[in-house]
Amino acid sequence: ENIDPSKVRMHICWGNYEGPHTHDIGLNKIIEIAFKAKINKYLIESANPRHAHEWEVFENTELPKDLKLIADKITQGKIFAYPTESVFGIGCDALNNNSIEKVIKFKGRNYSKGLIVISDDTEKLKSFIEKKYYELFCSKVRSEKKPTTWIVPSESDISPLIKGDSSKVAIRVTTHMVCKKLCQHSNSALISTSANISGQEPLKIFNKVKKEFNGKIDFIVNGVVGGYSKPTQIIDLLTEDVIRKS
């Protein structure tokens, strides 16, 4: 009982037994009990159809002070599909080059094109932006009503896997609840590229994503895309040129 809570984490899973998980108890039934432990990090397995939706528990559950939830599959470098504002995306931890390369190869995407980085707030995107433009970026995010991907001058050490052939990087503060929760629980920015093989139509429905990609990527986050029929608009931060209309 004298162990520093910051040195301990709790792993919650439902066992690897010979049978379906259809009778597993719901996370909502046990989370309050788990929160009584004197620790401040929880690792909750949820990369299967029975539990993939249970991130919703945390929309209605107040977290204890100083609690940290670890989205283990993201921090372990897995690649996954998830709903965004207009389509399903494929992504990974934006600081994991091995995972980013897996995403590019899986899609058959040209390395020169670069990728979009998203987060739930501007702070997680700060390290991607050339320092003198960070405040301008923050002000644009505050003033723009629609979800917008901004093309901004990047820091010199940003991976070419993200920038492609450009000296700039594409970043967005997401407005989609699932994306926000993924970023919050993993405490990281995410790569975001449409869930399709390059040249094919992006997918917008979970069941179609599951049919197309199940077993080909590490996991698929259940959910519904946002209310936008077209991909988010893209605007150059400095010139204000609209590169893609929404």
PDB file of C-alpha atoms in Angstrom:
ATOM      1  CA  GLU A   1       0.000   0.000   0.000  1.00  0.00           C
ATOM      2  CA  ASN A   2       3.009   2.319   0.207  1.00  0.00           C
ATOM      3  CA  ILE A   3       3.776   2.108  -3.513  1.00  0.00           C
ATOM      4  CA  ASP A   4       3.736   5.390  -5.415  1.00  0.00           C
ATOM      5  CA  PRO A   5       0.503   5.320  -7.546  1.00  0.00           C
ATOM      6  CA  SER A   6       2.395   6.875 -10.472  1.00  0.00           C
ATOM      7  CA  LYS A   7       4.568   3.736 -10.612  1.00  0.00           C
ATOM      8  CA  VAL A   8       1.630   1.342 -11.000  1.00  0.00           C
ATOM      9  CA  ARG A   9      -0.833   0.626 -13.791  1.00  0.00           C
ATOM     10  CA  MET A  10      -3.828  -1.686 -13.971  1.00  0.00           C
ATOM     11  CA  HIS A  11      -4.370  -3.943 -16.983  1.00  0.00           C
ATOM     12  CA  ILE A  12      -8.034  -4.775 -17.592  1.00  0.00           C
ATOM     13  CA  CYS A  13      -8.955  -7.500 -20.052  1.00  0.00           C
ATOM     14  CA  TRP A  14     -11.530 -10.254 -20.448  1.00  0.00           C
ATOM     15  CA  GLY A  15      -9.305 -13.292 -20.820  1.00  0.00           C
ATOM     16  CA  ASN A  16      -8.148 -15.409 -23.743  1.00  0.00           C
ATOM     17  CA  TYR A  17     -10.439 -18.391 -23.383  1.00  0.00           C
ATOM     18  CA  GLU A  18     -11.887 -20.921 -25.822  1.00  0.00           C
ATOM     19  CA  GLY A  19     -15.183 -19.265 -26.638  1.00  0.00           C
ATOM     20  CA  PRO A  20     -16.815 -16.047 -27.825  1.00  0.00           C
ATOM     21  CA  HIS A  21     -16.742 -12.855 -25.766  1.00  0.00           C
ATOM     22  CA  THR A  22     -20.495 -12.364 -26.110  1.00  0.00           C
ATOM     23  CA  HIS A  23     -21.073 -12.951 -22.392  1.00  0.00           C
ATOM     24  CA  ASP A  24     -18.284 -10.667 -21.127  1.00  0.00           C
ATOM     25  CA  ILE A  25     -19.393  -8.227 -18.473  1.00  0.00           C
ATOM     26  CA  GLY A  26     -19.591  -4.654 -19.715  1.00  0.00           C
ATOM     27  CA  LEU A  27     -16.865  -2.158 -18.797  1.00  0.00           C
ATOM     28  CA  ASN A  28     -19.540   0.126 -17.334  1.00  0.00           C
ATOM     29  CA  LYS A  29     -20.245  -2.556 -14.696  1.00  0.00           C
ATOM     30  CA  ILE A  30     -16.710  -2.709 -13.382  1.00  0.00           C
ATOM     31  CA  ILE A  31     -15.053   0.643 -14.054  1.00  0.00           C
ATOM     32  CA  GLU A  32     -16.160   2.267 -10.767  1.00  0.00           C
ATOM     33  CA  ILE A  33     -14.667  -0.683  -8.860  1.00  0.00           C
ATOM     34  CA  ALA A  34     -11.419  -0.400 -10.824  1.00  0.00           C
ATOM     35  CA  PHE A  35     -11.212   3.317 -10.019  1.00  0.00           C
ATOM     36  CA  LYS A  36     -10.956   2.495  -6.293  1.00  0.00           C
ATOM     37  CA  ALA A  37      -7.422   1.179  -6.805  1.00  0.00           C
ATOM     38  CA  LYS A  38      -4.634   3.510  -5.652  1.00  0.00           C
ATOM     39  CA  ILE A  39      -3.056   3.936  -9.071  1.00  0.00           C
ATOM     40  CA  ASN A  40      -3.248   6.537 -11.810  1.00  0.00           C
ATOM     41  CA  LYS A  41      -2.790   4.564 -15.037  1.00  0.00           C
ATOM     42  CA  TYR A  42      -5.229   2.123 -16.606  1.00  0.00           C
ATOM     43  CA  LEU A  43      -4.614  -0.038 -19.665  1.00  0.00           C
ATOM     44  CA  ILE A  44      -7.919  -1.380 -21.013  1.00  0.00           C
ATOM     45  CA  GLU A  45      -8.031  -3.940 -23.810  1.00  0.00           C
ATOM     46  CA  SER A  46     -10.745  -3.100 -26.332  1.00  0.00           C
ATOM     47  CA  ALA A  47      -9.526  -4.171 -29.766  1.00  0.00           C
ATOM     48  CA  ASN A  48     -12.344  -6.628 -30.470  1.00  0.00           C
ATOM     49  CA  PRO A  49     -15.974  -6.209 -31.587  1.00  0.00           C
ATOM     50  CA  ARG A  50     -17.398  -6.887 -28.100  1.00  0.00           C
ATOM     51  CA  HIS A  51     -15.496  -4.066 -26.428  1.00  0.00           C
ATOM     52  CA  ALA A  52     -14.416  -1.686 -29.225  1.00  0.00           C
ATOM     53  CA  HIS A  53     -17.345   0.672 -28.556  1.00  0.00           C
ATOM     54  CA  GLU A  54     -16.787   0.921 -24.800  1.00  0.00           C
ATOM     55  CA  TRP A  55     -14.763   4.120 -25.019  1.00  0.00           C
ATOM     56  CA  GLU A  56     -18.282   5.622 -24.753  1.00  0.00           C
ATOM     57  CA  VAL A  57     -18.221   4.735 -21.041  1.00  0.00           C
ATOM     58  CA  PHE A  58     -15.845   7.641 -20.476  1.00  0.00           C
ATOM     59  CA  GLU A  59     -18.264  10.173 -21.928  1.00  0.00           C
ATOM     60  CA  ASN A  60     -20.485   9.634 -18.874  1.00  0.00           C
ATOM     61  CA  THR A  61     -17.934   8.593 -16.256  1.00  0.00           C
ATOM     62  CA  GLU A  62     -15.992  11.193 -14.306  1.00  0.00           C
ATOM     63  CA  LEU A  63     -12.346  10.216 -14.104  1.00  0.00           C
ATOM     64  CA  PRO A  64     -10.574  10.379 -10.745  1.00  0.00           C
ATOM     65  CA  LYS A  65      -8.077  13.208 -10.328  1.00  0.00           C
ATOM     66  CA  ASP A  66      -4.697  12.571 -11.989  1.00  0.00           C
ATOM     67  CA  LEU A  67      -5.983   9.442 -13.765  1.00  0.00           C
ATOM     68  CA  LYS A  68      -4.364   8.538 -17.068  1.00  0.00           C
ATOM     69  CA  LEU A  69      -5.946   6.133 -19.523  1.00  0.00           C
ATOM     70  CA  ILE A  70      -3.533   4.410 -21.844  1.00  0.00           C
ATOM     71  CA  ALA A  71      -4.737   3.508 -25.308  1.00  0.00           C
ATOM     72  CA  ASP A  72      -2.322   0.602 -25.414  1.00  0.00           C
ATOM     73  CA  LYS A  73      -2.858  -0.482 -28.983  1.00  0.00           C
ATOM     74  CA  ILE A  74      -1.935   2.996 -30.224  1.00  0.00           C
ATOM     75  CA  THR A  75       1.103   3.419 -28.010  1.00  0.00           C
ATOM     76  CA  GLN A  76       2.282  -0.060 -29.040  1.00  0.00           C
ATOM     77  CA  GLY A  77       2.483   1.087 -32.651  1.00  0.00           C
ATOM     78  CA  LYS A  78      -0.592  -0.620 -34.090  1.00  0.00           C
ATOM     79  CA  ILE A  79      -2.310   0.707 -37.221  1.00  0.00           C
ATOM     80  CA  PHE A  80      -6.088   0.992 -37.212  1.00  0.00           C
ATOM     81  CA  ALA A  81      -9.198   2.368 -38.897  1.00  0.00           C
ATOM     82  CA  TYR A  82     -11.461   4.882 -37.174  1.00  0.00           C
ATOM     83  CA  PRO A  83     -14.322   7.272 -38.026  1.00  0.00           C
ATOM     84  CA  THR A  84     -13.535  10.931 -38.720  1.00  0.00           C
ATOM     85  CA  GLU A  85     -15.566  13.986 -39.689  1.00  0.00           C
ATOM     86  CA  SER A  86     -16.479  12.691 -43.167  1.00  0.00           C
ATOM     87  CA  VAL A  87     -14.941   9.251 -43.848  1.00  0.00           C
ATOM     88  CA  PHE A  88     -13.208   6.427 -42.031  1.00  0.00           C
ATOM     89  CA  GLY A  89      -9.501   7.022 -41.672  1.00  0.00           C
ATOM     90  CA  ILE A  90      -6.489   4.787 -41.248  1.00  0.00           C
ATOM     91  CA  GLY A  91      -3.947   5.943 -38.732  1.00  0.00           C
ATOM     92  CA  CYS A  92      -1.378   5.344 -36.031  1.00  0.00           C
ATOM     93  CA  ASP A  93       0.755   7.232 -33.527  1.00  0.00           C
ATOM     94  CA  ALA A  94       2.102  10.253 -35.435  1.00  0.00           C
ATOM     95  CA  LEU A  95       5.515   9.920 -33.787  1.00  0.00           C
ATOM     96  CA  ASN A  96       6.044   6.261 -34.656  1.00  0.00           C
ATOM     97  CA  ASN A  97       7.857   6.139 -38.009  1.00  0.00           C
ATOM     98  CA  ASN A  98       7.641   2.353 -38.268  1.00  0.00           C
ATOM     99  CA  SER A  99       3.859   2.509 -37.946  1.00  0.00           C
ATOM    100  CA  ILE A 100       3.602   5.437 -40.357  1.00  0.00           C
ATOM    101  CA  GLU A 101       5.537   3.479 -42.950  1.00  0.00           C
ATOM    102  CA  LYS A 102       3.167   0.533 -42.478  1.00  0.00           C
ATOM    103  CA  VAL A 103       0.202   2.832 -43.180  1.00  0.00           C
ATOM    104  CA  ILE A 104       1.820   4.180 -46.356  1.00  0.00           C
ATOM    105  CA  LYS A 105       2.686   0.707 -47.625  1.00  0.00           C
ATOM    106  CA  PHE A 106      -0.742  -0.678 -46.767  1.00  0.00           C
ATOM    107  CA  LYS A 107      -2.484   2.035 -48.776  1.00  0.00           C
ATOM    108  CA  GLY A 108       0.003   1.875 -51.630  1.00  0.00           C
ATOM    109  CA  ARG A 109       0.417   5.622 -51.176  1.00  0.00           C
ATOM    110  CA  ASN A 110       3.178   7.613 -52.836  1.00  0.00           C
ATOM    111  CA  TYR A 111       5.747   8.643 -50.207  1.00  0.00           C
ATOM    112  CA  SER A 112       6.008  12.126 -51.762  1.00  0.00           C
ATOM    113  CA  LYS A 113       2.417  13.024 -50.863  1.00  0.00           C
ATOM    114  CA  GLY A 114       2.786  13.202 -47.101  1.00  0.00           C
ATOM    115  CA  LEU A 115       0.033  12.598 -44.551  1.00  0.00           C
ATOM    116  CA  ILE A 116      -2.320  14.565 -42.300  1.00  0.00           C
ATOM    117  CA  VAL A 117      -1.714  14.729 -38.551  1.00  0.00           C
ATOM    118  CA  ILE A 118      -4.702  15.257 -36.248  1.00  0.00           C
ATOM    119  CA  SER A 119      -5.170  15.860 -32.560  1.00  0.00           C
ATOM    120  CA  ASP A 120      -7.821  16.857 -30.039  1.00  0.00           C
ATOM    121  CA  ASP A 121      -6.005  20.111 -29.221  1.00  0.00           C
ATOM    122  CA  THR A 122      -3.339  22.457 -30.553  1.00  0.00           C
ATOM    123  CA  GLU A 123      -0.819  21.532 -27.857  1.00  0.00           C
ATOM    124  CA  LYS A 124      -0.211  18.021 -29.210  1.00  0.00           C
ATOM    125  CA  LEU A 125       0.441  19.545 -32.657  1.00  0.00           C
ATOM    126  CA  LYS A 126       2.879  22.166 -31.399  1.00  0.00           C
ATOM    127  CA  SER A 127       6.005  20.097 -32.047  1.00  0.00           C
ATOM    128  CA  PHE A 128       5.079  19.690 -35.724  1.00  0.00           C
ATOM    129  CA  ILE A 129       4.862  23.450 -36.433  1.00  0.00           C
ATOM    130  CA  GLU A 130       7.712  25.891 -36.979  1.00  0.00           C
ATOM    131  CA  LYS A 131       7.712  27.767 -33.673  1.00  0.00           C
ATOM    132  CA  LYS A 132       7.088  31.273 -34.969  1.00  0.00           C
ATOM    133  CA  TYR A 133       3.834  30.180 -36.629  1.00  0.00           C
ATOM    134  CA  TYR A 134       2.293  28.327 -33.692  1.00  0.00           C
ATOM    135  CA  GLU A 135       0.299  31.262 -32.286  1.00  0.00           C
ATOM    136  CA  LEU A 136      -1.039  32.105 -35.747  1.00  0.00           C
ATOM    137  CA  PHE A 137      -2.143  28.490 -36.122  1.00  0.00           C
ATOM    138  CA  CYS A 138      -3.921  28.595 -32.743  1.00  0.00           C
ATOM    139  CA  SER A 139      -5.775  31.774 -33.664  1.00  0.00           C
ATOM    140  CA  LYS A 140      -6.919  30.295 -36.978  1.00  0.00           C
ATOM    141  CA  VAL A 141      -8.182  27.164 -35.236  1.00  0.00           C
ATOM    142  CA  ARG A 142     -10.182  29.308 -32.804  1.00  0.00           C
ATOM    143  CA  SER A 143     -11.739  31.432 -35.546  1.00  0.00           C
ATOM    144  CA  GLU A 144     -12.546  28.739 -38.139  1.00  0.00           C
ATOM    145  CA  LYS A 145     -16.011  27.227 -37.602  1.00  0.00           C
ATOM    146  CA  LYS A 146     -15.640  24.191 -39.879  1.00  0.00           C
ATOM    147  CA  PRO A 147     -13.123  21.374 -39.301  1.00  0.00           C
ATOM    148  CA  THR A 148     -10.092  22.460 -41.295  1.00  0.00           C
ATOM    149  CA  THR A 149      -6.765  20.916 -42.215  1.00  0.00           C
ATOM    150  CA  TRP A 150      -4.073  23.600 -42.212  1.00  0.00           C
ATOM    151  CA  ILE A 151      -0.903  23.495 -44.300  1.00  0.00           C
ATOM    152  CA  VAL A 152       1.771  25.004 -42.064  1.00  0.00           C
ATOM    153  CA  PRO A 153       5.564  25.399 -42.154  1.00  0.00           C
ATOM    154  CA  SER A 154       6.958  22.429 -40.268  1.00  0.00           C
ATOM    155  CA  GLU A 155       9.796  22.032 -37.826  1.00  0.00           C
ATOM    156  CA  SER A 156      12.950  20.825 -39.566  1.00  0.00           C
ATOM    157  CA  ASP A 157      13.039  17.486 -37.750  1.00  0.00           C
ATOM    158  CA  ILE A 158       9.573  16.321 -38.839  1.00  0.00           C
ATOM    159  CA  SER A 159       9.729  12.970 -40.616  1.00  0.00           C
ATOM    160  CA  PRO A 160       9.585  13.073 -44.433  1.00  0.00           C
ATOM    161  CA  LEU A 161       7.086  10.217 -44.095  1.00  0.00           C
ATOM    162  CA  ILE A 162       4.682  12.903 -42.823  1.00  0.00           C
ATOM    163  CA  LYS A 163       5.829  15.885 -44.917  1.00  0.00           C
ATOM    164  CA  GLY A 164       6.450  14.035 -48.148  1.00  0.00           C
ATOM    165  CA  ASP A 165       8.390  16.244 -50.567  1.00  0.00           C
ATOM    166  CA  SER A 166       7.141  19.430 -48.913  1.00  0.00           C
ATOM    167  CA  SER A 167       8.667  21.723 -46.284  1.00  0.00           C
ATOM    168  CA  LYS A 168       5.186  22.029 -44.789  1.00  0.00           C
ATOM    169  CA  VAL A 169       2.936  19.705 -42.822  1.00  0.00           C
ATOM    170  CA  ALA A 170      -0.846  19.183 -42.884  1.00  0.00           C
ATOM    171  CA  ILE A 171      -2.453  19.308 -39.422  1.00  0.00           C
ATOM    172  CA  ARG A 172      -5.983  19.446 -38.026  1.00  0.00           C
ATOM    173  CA  VAL A 173      -7.619  19.823 -34.637  1.00  0.00           C
ATOM    174  CA  THR A 174     -10.369  17.246 -34.996  1.00  0.00           C
ATOM    175  CA  THR A 175     -13.993  17.944 -34.103  1.00  0.00           C
ATOM    176  CA  HIS A 176     -15.023  14.278 -34.165  1.00  0.00           C
ATOM    177  CA  MET A 177     -15.684  12.787 -30.725  1.00  0.00           C
ATOM    178  CA  VAL A 178     -14.110   9.379 -31.436  1.00  0.00           C
ATOM    179  CA  CYS A 179     -10.945  10.981 -32.816  1.00  0.00           C
ATOM    180  CA  LYS A 180     -10.747  13.304 -29.825  1.00  0.00           C
ATOM    181  CA  LYS A 181     -11.074  10.389 -27.393  1.00  0.00           C
ATOM    182  CA  LEU A 182      -8.407   8.363 -29.201  1.00  0.00           C
ATOM    183  CA  CYS A 183      -5.980  11.288 -28.987  1.00  0.00           C
ATOM    184  CA  GLN A 184      -6.824  11.972 -25.358  1.00  0.00           C
ATOM    185  CA  HIS A 185      -6.546   8.381 -24.169  1.00  0.00           C
ATOM    186  CA  SER A 186      -3.283   7.762 -26.046  1.00  0.00           C
ATOM    187  CA  ASN A 187      -1.965  11.257 -25.259  1.00  0.00           C
ATOM    188  CA  SER A 188      -0.744  11.541 -28.832  1.00  0.00           C
ATOM    189  CA  ALA A 189      -1.420  13.055 -32.207  1.00  0.00           C
ATOM    190  CA  LEU A 190      -2.539  10.603 -34.886  1.00  0.00           C
ATOM    191  CA  ILE A 191      -1.855  10.049 -38.546  1.00  0.00           C
ATOM    192  CA  SER A 192      -5.055  10.404 -40.563  1.00  0.00           C
ATOM    193  CA  THR A 193      -5.471   9.217 -44.136  1.00  0.00           C
ATOM    194  CA  SER A 194      -8.646   7.939 -45.775  1.00  0.00           C
ATOM    195  CA  ALA A 195      -9.531   4.271 -45.268  1.00  0.00           C
ATOM    196  CA  ASN A 196      -9.002   3.008 -48.786  1.00  0.00           C
ATOM    197  CA  ILE A 197      -6.323   1.698 -51.061  1.00  0.00           C
ATOM    198  CA  SER A 198      -4.931   4.625 -53.072  1.00  0.00           C
ATOM    199  CA  GLY A 199      -7.114   5.329 -56.090  1.00  0.00           C
ATOM    200  CA  GLN A 200     -10.234   3.719 -54.608  1.00  0.00           C
ATOM    201  CA  GLU A 201     -13.211   5.436 -52.959  1.00  0.00           C
ATOM    202  CA  PRO A 202     -12.885   6.172 -49.210  1.00  0.00           C
ATOM    203  CA  LEU A 203     -15.178   4.126 -46.965  1.00  0.00           C
ATOM    204  CA  LYS A 204     -17.776   5.728 -44.705  1.00  0.00           C
ATOM    205  CA  ILE A 205     -19.584   2.841 -42.995  1.00  0.00           C
ATOM    206  CA  PHE A 206     -18.137   0.630 -40.259  1.00  0.00           C
ATOM    207  CA  ASN A 207     -19.452  -2.645 -41.719  1.00  0.00           C
ATOM    208  CA  LYS A 208     -17.865  -1.914 -45.098  1.00  0.00           C
ATOM    209  CA  VAL A 209     -14.570  -1.012 -43.433  1.00  0.00           C
ATOM    210  CA  LYS A 210     -14.726  -4.244 -41.432  1.00  0.00           C
ATOM    211  CA  LYS A 211     -15.446  -6.293 -44.561  1.00  0.00           C
ATOM    212  CA  GLU A 212     -12.602  -4.667 -46.469  1.00  0.00           C
ATOM    213  CA  PHE A 213      -9.899  -4.438 -43.796  1.00  0.00           C
ATOM    214  CA  ASN A 214     -10.656  -6.941 -41.039  1.00  0.00           C
ATOM    215  CA  GLY A 215      -7.503  -9.005 -40.478  1.00  0.00           C
ATOM    216  CA  LYS A 216      -5.438  -6.731 -42.719  1.00  0.00           C
ATOM    217  CA  ILE A 217      -4.842  -4.020 -40.124  1.00  0.00           C
ATOM    218  CA  ASP A 218      -4.482  -4.336 -36.363  1.00  0.00           C
ATOM    219  CA  PHE A 219      -7.950  -3.165 -35.323  1.00  0.00           C
ATOM    220  CA  ILE A 220     -11.009  -1.154 -36.353  1.00  0.00           C
ATOM    221  CA  VAL A 221     -12.714   1.360 -34.066  1.00  0.00           C
ATOM    222  CA  ASN A 222     -16.498   1.106 -34.246  1.00  0.00           C
ATOM    223  CA  GLY A 223     -18.363   4.350 -34.754  1.00  0.00           C
ATOM    224  CA  VAL A 224     -20.150   6.669 -37.149  1.00  0.00           C
ATOM    225  CA  VAL A 225     -18.513   9.308 -39.329  1.00  0.00           C
ATOM    226  CA  GLY A 226     -19.427  12.969 -38.780  1.00  0.00           C
ATOM    227  CA  GLY A 227     -22.020  14.928 -40.685  1.00  0.00           C
ATOM    228  CA  TYR A 228     -19.768  16.172 -43.475  1.00  0.00           C
ATOM    229  CA  SER A 229     -20.354  14.665 -46.920  1.00  0.00           C
ATOM    230  CA  LYS A 230     -16.952  15.745 -48.243  1.00  0.00           C
ATOM    231  CA  PRO A 231     -13.451  15.580 -46.722  1.00  0.00           C
ATOM    232  CA  THR A 232     -12.455  18.548 -44.577  1.00  0.00           C
ATOM    233  CA  GLN A 233     -11.310  21.713 -46.260  1.00  0.00           C
ATOM    234  CA  ILE A 234      -7.572  22.339 -46.604  1.00  0.00           C
ATOM    235  CA  ILE A 235      -6.187  25.873 -46.274  1.00  0.00           C
ATOM    236  CA  ASP A 236      -2.628  27.191 -46.418  1.00  0.00           C
ATOM    237  CA  LEU A 237      -1.955  28.949 -43.110  1.00  0.00           C
ATOM    238  CA  LEU A 238       0.214  31.723 -44.556  1.00  0.00           C
ATOM    239  CA  THR A 239      -1.351  32.446 -47.946  1.00  0.00           C
ATOM    240  CA  GLU A 240      -4.928  31.504 -46.920  1.00  0.00           C
ATOM    241  CA  ASP A 241      -5.293  29.772 -50.276  1.00  0.00           C
ATOM    242  CA  VAL A 242      -8.042  27.125 -50.198  1.00  0.00           C
ATOM    243  CA  ILE A 243      -6.379  23.964 -51.513  1.00  0.00           C
ATOM    244  CA  ARG A 244      -9.463  21.755 -51.079  1.00  0.00           C
ATOM    245  CA  LYS A 245     -13.046  22.887 -50.512  1.00  0.00           C
ATOM    246  CA  SER A 246     -15.259  20.928 -48.119  1.00  0.00           C
TER     247      SER A 246
END
